[in-house]
């Protein structure tokens, strides 16, 4: 048995799984957390006074819209792949 493994990731996964893009939800929630942290820093520096309720409502509306749009775009991209004829 040879110790050299010429597979792409060495874990035995299919090549498609190794090249999969980041999930929409992960990106959206990551951006939401970064935006919330930036707003907290801005409010602590007294650059602008923020109402916490309005900030959270705005972030949730933005995150929800981004999740819906990202999901639709992801589903559209997935539908364009050719089928192999196997079930």
mmCIF file of C-alpha atoms in Angstrom:
data_model
loop_
_atom_site.group_PDB
_atom_site.id
_atom_site.type_symbol
_atom_site.label_atom_id
_atom_site.label_comp_id
_atom_site.label_asym_id
_atom_site.label_seq_id
_atom_site.Cartn_x
_atom_site.Cartn_y
_atom_site.Cartn_z
ATOM 1 C CA UNK A 1 0.000 0.000 0.000
ATOM 2 C CA UNK A 2 1.350 3.385 -0.966
ATOM 3 C CA UNK A 3 1.370 6.224 1.589
ATOM 4 C CA UNK A 4 0.969 8.812 -1.159
ATOM 5 C CA UNK A 5 -2.625 9.927 -1.554
ATOM 6 C CA UNK A 6 -3.337 11.744 -4.807
ATOM 7 C CA UNK A 7 -6.915 12.708 -3.924
ATOM 8 C CA UNK A 8 -7.683 16.429 -3.632
ATOM 9 C CA UNK A 9 -8.522 16.533 0.062
ATOM 10 C CA UNK A 10 -7.355 13.159 1.358
ATOM 11 C CA UNK A 11 -10.604 12.625 3.272
ATOM 12 C CA UNK A 12 -12.317 10.579 0.582
ATOM 13 C CA UNK A 13 -14.919 13.216 -0.199
ATOM 14 C CA UNK A 14 -16.215 13.811 -3.684
ATOM 15 C CA UNK A 15 -14.438 16.625 -5.576
ATOM 16 C CA UNK A 16 -17.744 18.545 -5.789
ATOM 17 C CA UNK A 17 -17.996 18.750 -1.994
ATOM 18 C CA UNK A 18 -14.463 20.109 -1.659
ATOM 19 C CA UNK A 19 -15.187 23.006 -4.035
ATOM 20 C CA UNK A 20 -18.586 23.988 -2.622
ATOM 21 C CA UNK A 21 -19.012 27.709 -1.929
ATOM 22 C CA UNK A 22 -19.782 29.147 1.495
ATOM 23 C CA UNK A 23 -23.367 28.818 2.629
ATOM 24 C CA UNK A 24 -25.559 31.881 2.304
ATOM 25 C CA UNK A 25 -26.734 31.685 5.899
ATOM 26 C CA UNK A 26 -23.207 31.592 7.258
ATOM 27 C CA UNK A 27 -22.187 34.667 5.285
ATOM 28 C CA UNK A 28 -25.344 36.627 6.174
ATOM 29 C CA UNK A 29 -25.161 35.910 9.892
ATOM 30 C CA UNK A 30 -21.450 36.654 9.927
ATOM 31 C CA UNK A 31 -22.070 40.029 8.300
ATOM 32 C CA UNK A 32 -24.913 40.685 10.765
ATOM 33 C CA UNK A 33 -22.646 40.052 13.744
ATOM 34 C CA UNK A 34 -19.906 42.265 12.271
ATOM 35 C CA UNK A 35 -22.430 45.056 11.608
ATOM 36 C CA UNK A 36 -23.770 44.798 15.159
ATOM 37 C CA UNK A 37 -20.252 44.944 16.582
ATOM 38 C CA UNK A 38 -19.435 47.998 14.445
ATOM 39 C CA UNK A 39 -22.612 49.740 15.598
ATOM 40 C CA UNK A 40 -21.783 48.978 19.229
ATOM 41 C CA UNK A 41 -18.309 50.467 18.806
ATOM 42 C CA UNK A 42 -19.729 53.565 17.114
ATOM 43 C CA UNK A 43 -22.283 54.073 19.875
ATOM 44 C CA UNK A 44 -19.627 53.632 22.610
ATOM 45 C CA UNK A 45 -17.418 56.265 20.986
ATOM 46 C CA UNK A 46 -20.352 58.725 21.174
ATOM 47 C CA UNK A 47 -20.124 59.433 17.461
ATOM 48 C CA UNK A 48 -23.869 58.946 17.131
ATOM 49 C CA UNK A 49 -26.681 58.016 19.527
ATOM 50 C CA UNK A 50 -28.425 54.785 18.522
ATOM 51 C CA UNK A 51 -31.718 53.345 19.654
ATOM 52 C CA UNK A 52 -31.051 49.638 20.313
ATOM 53 C CA UNK A 53 -34.548 48.531 19.330
ATOM 54 C CA UNK A 54 -34.406 50.228 15.948
ATOM 55 C CA UNK A 55 -30.909 48.911 15.296
ATOM 56 C CA UNK A 56 -31.977 45.324 15.989
ATOM 57 C CA UNK A 57 -35.113 45.671 13.873
ATOM 58 C CA UNK A 58 -33.077 47.054 10.984
ATOM 59 C CA UNK A 59 -30.458 44.314 11.266
ATOM 60 C CA UNK A 60 -33.095 41.566 11.346
ATOM 61 C CA UNK A 61 -34.936 42.991 8.339
ATOM 62 C CA UNK A 62 -31.666 43.269 6.412
ATOM 63 C CA UNK A 63 -30.530 39.780 7.404
ATOM 64 C CA UNK A 64 -33.909 38.281 6.505
ATOM 65 C CA UNK A 65 -33.924 39.946 3.105
ATOM 66 C CA UNK A 66 -30.339 38.819 2.451
ATOM 67 C CA UNK A 67 -31.193 35.224 3.412
ATOM 68 C CA UNK A 68 -34.208 35.164 1.099
ATOM 69 C CA UNK A 69 -32.339 36.706 -1.839
ATOM 70 C CA UNK A 70 -29.285 34.509 -1.277
ATOM 71 C CA UNK A 71 -31.432 31.385 -1.059
ATOM 72 C CA UNK A 72 -33.219 32.247 -4.277
ATOM 73 C CA UNK A 73 -29.951 32.912 -6.094
ATOM 74 C CA UNK A 74 -28.458 29.686 -4.756
ATOM 75 C CA UNK A 75 -31.494 27.671 -5.852
ATOM 76 C CA UNK A 76 -31.377 29.282 -9.286
ATOM 77 C CA UNK A 77 -27.689 28.439 -9.674
ATOM 78 C CA UNK A 78 -28.318 24.860 -8.548
ATOM 79 C CA UNK A 79 -31.148 24.397 -11.092
ATOM 80 C CA UNK A 80 -28.845 25.268 -14.001
ATOM 81 C CA UNK A 81 -26.549 22.269 -13.475
ATOM 82 C CA UNK A 82 -26.984 19.508 -16.077
ATOM 83 C CA UNK A 83 -28.534 16.272 -14.905
ATOM 84 C CA UNK A 84 -26.821 12.910 -15.278
ATOM 85 C CA UNK A 85 -29.998 10.956 -15.911
ATOM 86 C CA UNK A 86 -29.526 8.894 -12.761
ATOM 87 C CA UNK A 87 -31.975 9.028 -9.909
#
